[in-house]
Amino acid sequence: MENRKEFLTQKFRTLFKSDPELWSRAPGRVDLMGSHTDYNLGYVMTMAIDRDTWIAARPRADGKVRLHSLDMDSGAEFSLDDLAKAEEIPWTNYVRGIAKVCLDAGFDLRGFDGLVHSTVPFSAGLSSSAALEMATATMFQAVSGFKLDPVQMALLGQKAENQFVGVNSGILDQYSSAMGQAGKTVLLDCRALTSELVDISPALQVVICDTKTKRNLLGSEYDDRRKQCEQGVAILQTADPAIASLRDVPFDLFNRMKDQMPPLVQKRCQFILEENQRVLDLAQPLAQNDGEKLKAIFAASYRGARDLFEIGAPTMQAMVRAMSTAPGVVASRQAGAGFGGCMVSLVDPAQVERFSASVTAEYKTLTGLDAEIYAVQASDGASMMQV
């Protein structure tokens, strides 16, 4: 951490001719179970990870924000009085969007010079955008002198992404980044916006396997899946008007009504209902290291994502094949929204190095691509850091 701070301080001095005064951070996240359940107001088992986004900043008195990202090697300057979307430097829209929703909520904002650095891989399904949003929201609070609770902050982040950036995401990413806790996974109820902390057995190591095939939710099939789920809800409401989301649908009602649905809609709804149940079924075996149950739950999630929700990709198929035969593996599945990006495994901690070497070699043989494999720890949520 100190080396990272020293490195960013030197870069800040070069760019802004002074030292940073404030530091914020927010983590990425990996979902252990619950693909596409968040916008269906269901459940997700999520974990903030020790890959995070930092902002080093110095307050300004002129209502302007000057930004530079070391990862993107680009920067921007804009006024808080003129928060137009920037098509040419799209990463800044997450910062602009947070500013816009905070202003709309009635908060007075102060500008700052900010240097952004992230260890969360981009477009990999680990919520790099939410990490930037939550680090930005945390910084604006410190610079401007107001306070949000973590749920408020997550909701503002989701609003910024939906209404300003233009991605119709659920609450999962921002909530995970805001509410994570070291050493714990988080069982999130996406309708109530409440969560329970769930232990993860010390005999399990979470390992992320990046296929190195990027995906972008803008212009992808993400919105199509959401619309198909909404179509299913509309059909199910003809039998029970009280149904507000797929979260409310019992299996017996779905089985009675499924033949009235278009085939694709039926498949999407079936996956969400089953995935929600898998989230609830995961807590006990995750804490107790019940390998057989973990393997079965993870495998069912992956099959459903591939065959029912159809969010797979050839590289994901190759990666799950490589993971499932590697030494020390307990369970493996997709992470994030699918269509490429990352996969996640639970691994025997003593076998992580052998697991990583095996997956890397097998994936290279199958695809010709170099995977990136890294073990992650559960992390605390967004916060200011002491210098």
mmCIF file of C-alpha atoms in Angstrom:
data_model
loop_
_atom_site.group_PDB
_atom_site.id
_atom_site.type_symbol
_atom_site.label_atom_id
_atom_site.label_comp_id
_atom_site.label_asym_id
_atom_site.label_seq_id
_atom_site.Cartn_x
_atom_site.Cartn_y
_atom_site.Cartn_z
ATOM 1 C CA MET A 1 0.000 0.000 0.000
ATOM 2 C CA GLU A 2 2.772 2.455 0.912
ATOM 3 C CA ASN A 3 4.553 1.874 -2.386
ATOM 4 C CA ARG A 4 1.311 2.539 -4.238
ATOM 5 C CA LYS A 5 0.757 5.759 -2.280
ATOM 6 C CA GLU A 6 4.297 6.926 -2.940
ATOM 7 C CA PHE A 7 3.942 6.156 -6.640
ATOM 8 C CA LEU A 8 0.634 8.037 -6.913
ATOM 9 C CA THR A 9 1.938 10.968 -4.875
ATOM 10 C CA GLN A 10 4.831 11.396 -7.306
ATOM 11 C CA LYS A 11 2.469 11.211 -10.288
ATOM 12 C CA PHE A 12 0.095 13.685 -8.623
ATOM 13 C CA ARG A 13 2.943 16.158 -8.099
ATOM 14 C CA THR A 14 3.906 15.885 -11.754
ATOM 15 C CA LEU A 15 0.352 16.432 -12.978
ATOM 16 C CA PHE A 16 -1.013 18.936 -10.462
ATOM 17 C CA LYS A 17 2.147 20.572 -9.023
ATOM 18 C CA SER A 18 1.259 19.772 -5.402
ATOM 19 C CA ASP A 19 0.706 16.863 -3.026
ATOM 20 C CA PRO A 20 -2.673 15.127 -2.690
ATOM 21 C CA GLU A 21 -4.550 15.893 0.518
ATOM 22 C CA LEU A 22 -7.250 13.206 0.464
ATOM 23 C CA TRP A 23 -7.432 9.557 -0.564
ATOM 24 C CA SER A 24 -10.518 7.442 -1.288
ATOM 25 C CA ARG A 25 -10.789 3.798 -2.286
ATOM 26 C CA ALA A 26 -13.506 1.395 -3.372
ATOM 27 C CA PRO A 27 -13.250 -2.298 -4.231
ATOM 28 C CA GLY A 28 -14.342 -4.353 -7.179
ATOM 29 C CA ARG A 29 -16.488 -7.391 -6.539
ATOM 30 C CA VAL A 30 -17.084 -10.960 -7.609
ATOM 31 C CA ASP A 31 -20.451 -12.668 -7.395
ATOM 32 C CA LEU A 32 -20.179 -16.190 -6.040
ATOM 33 C CA MET A 33 -23.789 -16.870 -7.014
ATOM 34 C CA GLY A 34 -26.610 -14.856 -8.544
ATOM 35 C CA SER A 35 -26.087 -14.031 -12.215
ATOM 36 C CA HIS A 36 -28.645 -11.456 -13.443
ATOM 37 C CA THR A 37 -30.765 -11.838 -10.308
ATOM 38 C CA ASP A 38 -30.183 -8.286 -9.080
ATOM 39 C CA TYR A 39 -32.412 -6.456 -11.565
ATOM 40 C CA ASN A 40 -35.026 -9.167 -11.004
ATOM 41 C CA LEU A 41 -35.037 -8.048 -7.346
ATOM 42 C CA GLY A 42 -33.745 -11.387 -6.150
ATOM 43 C CA TYR A 43 -30.739 -12.528 -4.148
ATOM 44 C CA VAL A 44 -26.993 -12.445 -4.812
ATOM 45 C CA MET A 45 -24.041 -13.892 -2.916
ATOM 46 C CA THR A 46 -21.362 -11.294 -3.544
ATOM 47 C CA MET A 47 -17.919 -10.428 -2.229
ATOM 48 C CA ALA A 48 -15.940 -7.196 -2.368
ATOM 49 C CA ILE A 49 -12.376 -8.048 -3.395
ATOM 50 C CA ASP A 50 -8.922 -6.704 -2.650
ATOM 51 C CA ARG A 51 -8.629 -5.236 -6.137
ATOM 52 C CA ASP A 52 -9.686 -1.610 -5.835
ATOM 53 C CA THR A 53 -9.803 1.887 -7.296
ATOM 54 C CA TRP A 54 -8.042 4.763 -5.558
ATOM 55 C CA ILE A 55 -8.516 8.485 -6.013
ATOM 56 C CA ALA A 56 -5.819 10.837 -4.724
ATOM 57 C CA ALA A 57 -7.226 14.357 -4.578
ATOM 58 C CA ARG A 58 -6.787 17.985 -3.616
ATOM 59 C CA PRO A 59 -9.890 20.177 -3.152
ATOM 60 C CA ARG A 60 -10.478 23.132 -5.462
ATOM 61 C CA ALA A 61 -12.356 26.355 -4.819
ATOM 62 C CA ASP A 62 -13.575 27.079 -8.358
ATOM 63 C CA GLY A 63 -16.233 24.392 -8.917
ATOM 64 C CA LYS A 64 -14.109 22.455 -11.380
ATOM 65 C CA VAL A 65 -12.989 18.840 -11.436
ATOM 66 C CA ARG A 66 -9.685 17.951 -13.061
ATOM 67 C CA LEU A 67 -9.074 14.240 -13.503
ATOM 68 C CA HIS A 68 -6.367 11.976 -14.785
ATOM 69 C CA SER A 69 -6.458 8.179 -14.971
ATOM 70 C CA LEU A 70 -3.142 6.368 -14.966
ATOM 71 C CA ASP A 71 -4.829 3.245 -16.305
ATOM 72 C CA MET A 72 -6.483 5.022 -19.236
ATOM 73 C CA ASP A 73 -3.586 7.459 -19.704
ATOM 74 C CA SER A 74 -6.090 10.244 -20.258
ATOM 75 C CA GLY A 75 -7.676 13.097 -18.374
ATOM 76 C CA ALA A 76 -10.383 15.725 -18.452
ATOM 77 C CA GLU A 77 -11.458 18.979 -16.872
ATOM 78 C CA PHE A 78 -15.087 19.937 -16.392
ATOM 79 C CA SER A 79 -17.231 22.315 -14.383
ATOM 80 C CA LEU A 80 -19.779 21.089 -11.862
ATOM 81 C CA ASP A 81 -22.129 23.625 -13.462
ATOM 82 C CA ASP A 82 -21.882 21.898 -16.855
ATOM 83 C CA LEU A 83 -22.014 18.123 -16.554
ATOM 84 C CA ALA A 84 -22.450 17.101 -20.167
ATOM 85 C CA LYS A 85 -21.688 13.529 -21.159
ATOM 86 C CA ALA A 86 -18.234 13.094 -22.699
ATOM 87 C CA GLU A 87 -18.289 10.615 -25.576
ATOM 88 C CA GLU A 88 -14.583 11.020 -26.327
ATOM 89 C CA ILE A 89 -13.403 10.110 -22.801
ATOM 90 C CA PRO A 90 -16.143 7.755 -21.583
ATOM 91 C CA TRP A 91 -14.489 6.681 -18.326
ATOM 92 C CA THR A 92 -15.021 10.196 -16.968
ATOM 93 C CA ASN A 93 -18.787 9.783 -17.319
ATOM 94 C CA TYR A 94 -18.841 7.663 -14.163
ATOM 95 C CA VAL A 95 -17.378 10.624 -12.258
ATOM 96 C CA ARG A 96 -19.619 13.150 -14.012
ATOM 97 C CA GLY A 97 -22.639 10.917 -13.373
ATOM 98 C CA ILE A 98 -21.945 10.728 -9.636
ATOM 99 C CA ALA A 99 -21.597 14.513 -9.533
ATOM 100 C CA LYS A 100 -24.899 14.929 -11.392
ATOM 101 C CA VAL A 101 -26.940 12.635 -9.131
ATOM 102 C CA CYS A 102 -25.427 14.159 -5.981
ATOM 103 C CA LEU A 103 -26.327 17.653 -7.188
ATOM 104 C CA ASP A 104 -29.822 16.484 -8.145
ATOM 105 C CA ALA A 105 -30.192 15.065 -4.613
ATOM 106 C CA GLY A 106 -29.535 18.530 -3.194
ATOM 107 C CA PHE A 107 -25.910 18.245 -2.111
ATOM 108 C CA ASP A 108 -23.532 21.153 -2.640
ATOM 109 C CA LEU A 109 -20.378 19.872 -4.290
ATOM 110 C CA ARG A 110 -16.854 21.181 -4.277
ATOM 111 C CA GLY A 111 -14.455 20.396 -7.102
ATOM 112 C CA PHE A 112 -11.099 18.676 -6.846
ATOM 113 C CA ASP A 113 -7.998 17.639 -8.716
ATOM 114 C CA GLY A 114 -8.063 13.846 -8.810
ATOM 115 C CA LEU A 115 -5.664 11.115 -9.872
ATOM 116 C CA VAL A 116 -7.327 7.738 -10.474
ATOM 117 C CA HIS A 117 -5.583 4.381 -10.275
ATOM 118 C CA SER A 118 -7.245 0.958 -10.306
ATOM 119 C CA THR A 119 -6.189 -2.635 -9.827
ATOM 120 C CA VAL A 120 -9.647 -3.882 -10.883
ATOM 121 C CA PRO A 121 -9.458 -5.347 -14.412
ATOM 122 C CA PHE A 122 -11.616 -3.449 -16.903
ATOM 123 C CA SER A 123 -14.548 -5.063 -18.758
ATOM 124 C CA ALA A 124 -13.946 -8.348 -16.966
ATOM 125 C CA GLY A 125 -17.125 -8.618 -14.881
ATOM 126 C CA LEU A 126 -15.517 -7.419 -11.642
ATOM 127 C CA SER A 127 -17.282 -4.039 -11.463
ATOM 128 C CA SER A 128 -14.469 -1.628 -12.255
ATOM 129 C CA SER A 129 -17.088 1.013 -13.103
ATOM 130 C CA ALA A 130 -18.856 0.649 -9.740
ATOM 131 C CA ALA A 131 -15.509 0.867 -7.949
ATOM 132 C CA LEU A 132 -14.837 4.188 -9.698
ATOM 133 C CA GLU A 133 -18.349 5.420 -8.873
ATOM 134 C CA MET A 134 -18.072 4.529 -5.185
ATOM 135 C CA ALA A 135 -14.543 5.956 -4.876
ATOM 136 C CA THR A 136 -15.855 9.155 -6.497
ATOM 137 C CA ALA A 137 -18.916 9.357 -4.233
ATOM 138 C CA THR A 138 -16.683 8.826 -1.204
ATOM 139 C CA MET A 139 -14.331 11.584 -2.358
ATOM 140 C CA PHE A 140 -17.132 14.073 -3.030
ATOM 141 C CA GLN A 141 -18.399 13.530 0.520
ATOM 142 C CA ALA A 142 -14.970 14.235 1.992
ATOM 143 C CA VAL A 143 -14.294 17.260 -0.206
ATOM 144 C CA SER A 144 -17.771 18.754 0.124
ATOM 145 C CA GLY A 145 -18.631 17.981 3.746
ATOM 146 C CA PHE A 146 -21.722 15.787 3.536
ATOM 147 C CA LYS A 147 -22.354 12.176 4.518
ATOM 148 C CA LEU A 148 -24.183 9.320 2.814
ATOM 149 C CA ASP A 149 -24.812 5.933 4.327
ATOM 150 C CA PRO A 150 -23.534 3.050 2.171
ATOM 151 C CA VAL A 151 -26.972 2.104 0.825
ATOM 152 C CA GLN A 152 -27.674 5.708 -0.221
ATOM 153 C CA MET A 153 -24.296 5.811 -1.911
ATOM 154 C CA ALA A 154 -24.985 2.565 -3.776
ATOM 155 C CA LEU A 155 -28.381 3.819 -4.957
ATOM 156 C CA LEU A 156 -26.866 7.060 -6.229
ATOM 157 C CA GLY A 157 -24.207 5.046 -8.039
ATOM 158 C CA GLN A 158 -26.831 2.888 -9.703
ATOM 159 C CA LYS A 159 -28.784 5.995 -10.698
ATOM 160 C CA ALA A 160 -25.657 7.547 -12.215
ATOM 161 C CA GLU A 161 -24.972 4.412 -14.235
ATOM 162 C CA ASN A 162 -28.582 4.032 -15.382
ATOM 163 C CA GLN A 163 -29.473 7.633 -16.153
ATOM 164 C CA PHE A 164 -26.174 9.331 -17.000
ATOM 165 C CA VAL A 165 -23.867 6.614 -18.339
ATOM 166 C CA GLY A 166 -26.724 4.719 -19.967
ATOM 167 C CA VAL A 167 -26.234 1.173 -18.630
ATOM 168 C CA ASN A 168 -29.438 -0.370 -17.284
ATOM 169 C CA SER A 169 -27.707 -2.205 -14.433
ATOM 170 C CA GLY A 170 -29.091 -3.463 -11.144
ATOM 171 C CA ILE A 171 -27.849 -2.558 -7.670
ATOM 172 C CA LEU A 172 -25.397 -5.443 -7.196
ATOM 173 C CA ASP A 173 -22.158 -3.782 -8.262
ATOM 174 C CA GLN A 174 -22.498 -0.562 -6.302
ATOM 175 C CA TYR A 175 -23.903 -2.271 -3.199
ATOM 176 C CA SER A 176 -21.050 -4.768 -3.156
ATOM 177 C CA SER A 177 -18.447 -2.022 -3.475
ATOM 178 C CA ALA A 178 -20.079 0.093 -0.769
ATOM 179 C CA MET A 179 -21.009 -2.640 1.723
ATOM 180 C CA GLY A 180 -18.227 -5.228 1.553
ATOM 181 C CA GLN A 181 -16.580 -6.524 4.705
ATOM 182 C CA ALA A 182 -13.180 -8.134 5.076
ATOM 183 C CA GLY A 183 -13.345 -11.879 5.561
ATOM 184 C CA LYS A 184 -17.047 -12.169 4.688
ATOM 185 C CA THR A 185 -19.311 -12.693 1.729
ATOM 186 C CA VAL A 186 -22.526 -10.685 1.502
ATOM 187 C CA LEU A 187 -25.956 -12.230 0.904
ATOM 188 C CA LEU A 188 -27.821 -9.341 -0.691
ATOM 189 C CA ASP A 189 -31.590 -9.012 -0.935
ATOM 190 C CA CYS A 190 -31.937 -6.749 -3.966
ATOM 191 C CA ARG A 191 -35.551 -5.814 -3.251
ATOM 192 C CA ALA A 192 -35.255 -4.950 0.436
ATOM 193 C CA LEU A 193 -31.696 -3.598 -0.009
ATOM 194 C CA THR A 194 -30.654 -5.458 3.097
ATOM 195 C CA SER A 195 -27.871 -7.974 3.472
ATOM 196 C CA GLU A 196 -26.459 -10.645 5.744
ATOM 197 C CA LEU A 197 -22.785 -11.389 6.233
ATOM 198 C CA VAL A 198 -21.915 -14.986 5.435
ATOM 199 C CA ASP A 199 -18.748 -16.755 6.516
ATOM 200 C CA ILE A 200 -16.564 -18.377 3.905
ATOM 201 C CA SER A 201 -14.660 -21.387 5.149
ATOM 202 C CA PRO A 202 -10.925 -20.781 5.644
ATOM 203 C CA ALA A 203 -10.451 -24.037 3.733
ATOM 204 C CA LEU A 204 -11.685 -22.269 0.577
ATOM 205 C CA GLN A 205 -9.757 -19.742 -1.512
ATOM 206 C CA VAL A 206 -11.631 -17.632 -4.066
ATOM 207 C CA VAL A 207 -9.680 -17.563 -7.333
ATOM 208 C CA ILE A 208 -10.628 -15.417 -10.321
ATOM 209 C CA CYS A 209 -9.755 -16.653 -13.798
ATOM 210 C CA ASP A 210 -9.840 -13.911 -16.428
ATOM 211 C CA THR A 211 -10.498 -15.177 -19.960
ATOM 212 C CA LYS A 212 -8.969 -11.936 -21.301
ATOM 213 C CA THR A 213 -11.944 -11.505 -23.597
ATOM 214 C CA LYS A 214 -13.586 -8.222 -22.766
ATOM 215 C CA ARG A 215 -17.259 -7.457 -22.777
ATOM 216 C CA ASN A 216 -19.110 -4.177 -22.767
ATOM 217 C CA LEU A 217 -22.651 -3.999 -21.396
ATOM 218 C CA LEU A 218 -23.435 -1.013 -23.611
ATOM 219 C CA GLY A 219 -24.611 -2.428 -26.935
ATOM 220 C CA SER A 220 -24.519 -5.999 -25.628
ATOM 221 C CA GLU A 221 -27.336 -8.459 -25.090
ATOM 222 C CA TYR A 222 -27.612 -7.465 -21.418
ATOM 223 C CA ASP A 223 -30.652 -5.257 -21.999
ATOM 224 C CA ASP A 224 -32.292 -7.995 -24.083
ATOM 225 C CA ARG A 225 -32.111 -10.391 -21.137
ATOM 226 C CA ARG A 226 -33.646 -7.800 -18.859
ATOM 227 C CA LYS A 227 -36.524 -7.176 -21.282
ATOM 228 C CA GLN A 228 -37.155 -10.911 -21.642
ATOM 229 C CA CYS A 229 -37.429 -11.232 -17.866
ATOM 230 C CA GLU A 230 -39.886 -8.328 -17.834
ATOM 231 C CA GLN A 231 -41.930 -10.072 -20.539
ATOM 232 C CA GLY A 232 -42.099 -13.126 -18.318
ATOM 233 C CA VAL A 233 -43.303 -11.060 -15.377
ATOM 234 C CA ALA A 234 -46.062 -9.520 -17.511
ATOM 235 C CA ILE A 235 -47.315 -12.972 -18.520
ATOM 236 C CA LEU A 236 -47.178 -14.271 -14.946
ATOM 237 C CA GLN A 237 -49.092 -11.211 -13.725
ATOM 238 C CA THR A 238 -52.126 -12.395 -15.695
ATOM 239 C CA ALA A 239 -52.323 -15.265 -13.206
ATOM 240 C CA ASP A 240 -51.319 -13.246 -10.136
ATOM 241 C CA PRO A 241 -51.380 -9.421 -10.384
ATOM 242 C CA ALA A 242 -49.421 -9.168 -7.113
ATOM 243 C CA ILE A 243 -46.267 -10.384 -8.846
ATOM 244 C CA ALA A 244 -43.852 -7.461 -9.209
ATOM 245 C CA SER A 245 -40.727 -9.340 -10.290
ATOM 246 C CA LEU A 246 -39.465 -12.862 -10.883
ATOM 247 C CA ARG A 247 -38.472 -12.820 -7.207
ATOM 248 C CA ASP A 248 -42.172 -13.210 -6.368
ATOM 249 C CA VAL A 249 -42.829 -16.246 -8.562
ATOM 250 C CA PRO A 250 -43.191 -19.681 -6.926
ATOM 251 C CA PHE A 251 -42.077 -22.658 -8.990
ATOM 252 C CA ASP A 252 -45.571 -24.163 -9.155
ATOM 253 C CA LEU A 253 -47.001 -20.991 -10.722
ATOM 254 C CA PHE A 254 -44.153 -20.830 -13.231
ATOM 255 C CA ASN A 255 -44.724 -24.468 -14.180
ATOM 256 C CA ARG A 256 -48.434 -23.779 -14.754
ATOM 257 C CA MET A 257 -47.779 -20.682 -16.880
ATOM 258 C CA LYS A 258 -44.563 -21.460 -18.727
ATOM 259 C CA ASP A 259 -46.249 -22.875 -21.831
ATOM 260 C CA GLN A 260 -47.863 -19.467 -22.397
ATOM 261 C CA MET A 261 -44.426 -17.875 -22.718
ATOM 262 C CA PRO A 262 -42.293 -17.598 -25.847
ATOM 263 C CA PRO A 263 -39.543 -20.238 -25.612
ATOM 264 C CA LEU A 264 -36.741 -17.730 -24.964
ATOM 265 C CA VAL A 265 -38.715 -15.963 -22.239
ATOM 266 C CA GLN A 266 -39.494 -19.304 -20.596
ATOM 267 C CA LYS A 267 -35.797 -20.210 -20.515
ATOM 268 C CA ARG A 268 -34.773 -16.848 -19.063
ATOM 269 C CA CYS A 269 -37.377 -17.013 -16.306
ATOM 270 C CA GLN A 270 -36.520 -20.598 -15.406
ATOM 271 C CA PHE A 271 -32.877 -19.657 -14.954
ATOM 272 C CA ILE A 272 -33.639 -16.712 -12.668
ATOM 273 C CA LEU A 273 -35.986 -18.732 -10.452
ATOM 274 C CA GLU A 274 -33.432 -21.520 -10.107
ATOM 275 C CA GLU A 275 -30.512 -19.132 -9.636
ATOM 276 C CA ASN A 276 -32.290 -17.321 -6.811
ATOM 277 C CA GLN A 277 -32.743 -20.624 -5.006
ATOM 278 C CA ARG A 278 -29.085 -21.491 -5.556
ATOM 279 C CA VAL A 279 -28.044 -18.255 -3.834
ATOM 280 C CA LEU A 280 -30.056 -19.189 -0.755
ATOM 281 C CA ASP A 281 -28.739 -22.752 -0.843
ATOM 282 C CA LEU A 282 -25.101 -21.588 -0.958
ATOM 283 C CA ALA A 283 -24.637 -20.023 2.481
ATOM 284 C CA GLN A 284 -24.361 -23.202 4.558
ATOM 285 C CA PRO A 285 -21.983 -25.200 2.318
ATOM 286 C CA LEU A 286 -19.856 -22.087 1.786
ATOM 287 C CA ALA A 287 -19.336 -21.711 5.527
ATOM 288 C CA GLN A 288 -18.891 -25.435 6.134
ATOM 289 C CA ASN A 289 -16.750 -26.255 3.078
ATOM 290 C CA ASP A 290 -19.200 -28.900 1.874
ATOM 291 C CA GLY A 291 -17.368 -29.670 -1.356
ATOM 292 C CA GLU A 292 -20.025 -31.896 -2.924
ATOM 293 C CA LYS A 293 -22.794 -29.338 -2.450
ATOM 294 C CA LEU A 294 -20.593 -26.453 -3.603
ATOM 295 C CA LYS A 295 -19.603 -28.301 -6.757
ATOM 296 C CA ALA A 296 -23.220 -29.185 -7.551
ATOM 297 C CA ILE A 297 -24.527 -25.648 -6.964
ATOM 298 C CA PHE A 298 -21.761 -23.980 -8.991
ATOM 299 C CA ALA A 299 -22.078 -26.495 -11.844
ATOM 300 C CA ALA A 300 -25.853 -26.024 -12.032
ATOM 301 C CA SER A 301 -25.404 -22.255 -12.177
ATOM 302 C CA TYR A 302 -22.914 -22.522 -15.025
ATOM 303 C CA ARG A 303 -25.109 -24.927 -17.009
ATOM 304 C CA GLY A 304 -28.123 -22.686 -16.531
ATOM 305 C CA ALA A 305 -26.201 -19.585 -17.562
ATOM 306 C CA ARG A 306 -24.977 -21.369 -20.680
ATOM 307 C CA ASP A 307 -28.128 -23.208 -21.735
ATOM 308 C CA LEU A 308 -31.058 -21.208 -20.330
ATOM 309 C CA PHE A 309 -29.856 -17.619 -20.021
ATOM 310 C CA GLU A 310 -27.382 -18.036 -22.885
ATOM 311 C CA ILE A 311 -24.680 -15.695 -21.613
ATOM 312 C CA GLY A 312 -21.802 -17.981 -22.466
ATOM 313 C CA ALA A 313 -18.883 -17.532 -24.819
ATOM 314 C CA PRO A 314 -16.381 -19.982 -26.333
ATOM 315 C CA THR A 315 -13.646 -18.684 -24.049
ATOM 316 C CA MET A 316 -15.864 -19.227 -21.005
ATOM 317 C CA GLN A 317 -16.456 -22.817 -22.092
ATOM 318 C CA ALA A 318 -12.703 -23.326 -22.460
ATOM 319 C CA MET A 319 -11.983 -21.714 -19.103
ATOM 320 C CA VAL A 320 -14.500 -23.794 -17.174
ATOM 321 C CA ARG A 321 -13.027 -26.901 -18.785
ATOM 322 C CA ALA A 322 -9.546 -25.837 -17.678
ATOM 323 C CA MET A 323 -10.706 -24.965 -14.156
ATOM 324 C CA SER A 324 -12.754 -28.109 -13.595
ATOM 325 C CA THR A 325 -9.769 -30.423 -14.139
ATOM 326 C CA ALA A 326 -7.142 -28.373 -12.272
ATOM 327 C CA PRO A 327 -5.580 -29.546 -8.969
ATOM 328 C CA GLY A 328 -7.365 -28.363 -5.836
ATOM 329 C CA VAL A 329 -10.550 -27.142 -7.508
ATOM 330 C CA VAL A 330 -13.742 -27.448 -5.465
ATOM 331 C CA ALA A 331 -16.271 -25.595 -7.654
ATOM 332 C CA SER A 332 -16.312 -23.281 -10.692
ATOM 333 C CA ARG A 333 -18.777 -20.994 -12.488
ATOM 334 C CA GLN A 334 -19.144 -17.725 -14.408
ATOM 335 C CA ALA A 335 -18.697 -14.338 -12.753
ATOM 336 C CA GLY A 336 -20.493 -11.136 -13.652
ATOM 337 C CA ALA A 337 -22.912 -10.782 -16.548
ATOM 338 C CA GLY A 338 -21.230 -13.348 -18.793
ATOM 339 C CA PHE A 339 -20.399 -12.941 -22.499
ATOM 340 C CA GLY A 340 -16.701 -13.322 -21.668
ATOM 341 C CA GLY A 341 -14.833 -11.687 -18.823
ATOM 342 C CA CYS A 342 -14.028 -13.647 -15.682
ATOM 343 C CA MET A 343 -14.828 -17.004 -14.159
ATOM 344 C CA VAL A 344 -14.536 -17.858 -10.469
ATOM 345 C CA SER A 345 -13.398 -20.985 -8.638
ATOM 346 C CA LEU A 346 -13.290 -22.121 -5.039
ATOM 347 C CA VAL A 347 -9.924 -23.789 -4.502
ATOM 348 C CA ASP A 348 -8.011 -25.573 -1.746
ATOM 349 C CA PRO A 349 -5.681 -22.816 -0.430
ATOM 350 C CA ALA A 350 -2.722 -25.210 -0.412
ATOM 351 C CA GLN A 351 -3.224 -25.921 -4.118
ATOM 352 C CA VAL A 352 -3.627 -22.396 -5.508
ATOM 353 C CA GLU A 353 -0.250 -22.289 -7.261
ATOM 354 C CA ARG A 354 -0.743 -25.684 -8.894
ATOM 355 C CA PHE A 355 -4.317 -24.762 -9.808
ATOM 356 C CA SER A 356 -3.182 -21.514 -11.435
ATOM 357 C CA ALA A 357 -0.381 -23.158 -13.407
ATOM 358 C CA SER A 358 -2.672 -25.910 -14.661
ATOM 359 C CA VAL A 359 -5.471 -23.530 -15.692
ATOM 360 C CA THR A 360 -3.052 -21.199 -17.459
ATOM 361 C CA ALA A 361 -1.484 -24.037 -19.464
ATOM 362 C CA GLU A 362 -4.748 -25.765 -20.372
ATOM 363 C CA TYR A 363 -6.500 -22.522 -21.344
ATOM 364 C CA LYS A 364 -3.541 -21.595 -23.556
ATOM 365 C CA THR A 365 -3.770 -24.987 -25.258
ATOM 366 C CA LEU A 366 -7.512 -24.640 -25.823
ATOM 367 C CA THR A 367 -7.633 -21.005 -26.958
ATOM 368 C CA GLY A 368 -4.147 -19.693 -27.635
ATOM 369 C CA LEU A 369 -4.849 -16.942 -25.099
ATOM 370 C CA ASP A 370 -2.945 -16.062 -21.933
ATOM 371 C CA ALA A 371 -5.309 -16.129 -18.967
ATOM 372 C CA GLU A 372 -4.785 -14.048 -15.860
ATOM 373 C CA ILE A 373 -5.329 -15.937 -12.613
ATOM 374 C CA TYR A 374 -5.384 -14.328 -9.180
ATOM 375 C CA ALA A 375 -6.495 -15.304 -5.712
ATOM 376 C CA VAL A 376 -8.588 -12.640 -3.966
ATOM 377 C CA GLN A 377 -9.591 -11.899 -0.396
ATOM 378 C CA ALA A 378 -12.869 -10.457 0.862
ATOM 379 C CA SER A 379 -12.412 -6.708 1.351
ATOM 380 C CA ASP A 380 -14.006 -3.833 3.228
ATOM 381 C CA GLY A 381 -16.262 -1.511 1.258
ATOM 382 C CA ALA A 382 -15.600 2.027 0.035
ATOM 383 C CA SER A 383 -13.867 4.381 2.463
ATOM 384 C CA MET A 384 -11.486 7.260 2.917
ATOM 385 C CA MET A 385 -7.899 6.282 3.685
ATOM 386 C CA GLN A 386 -5.556 7.803 6.213
ATOM 387 C CA VAL A 387 -2.449 9.284 4.640
#
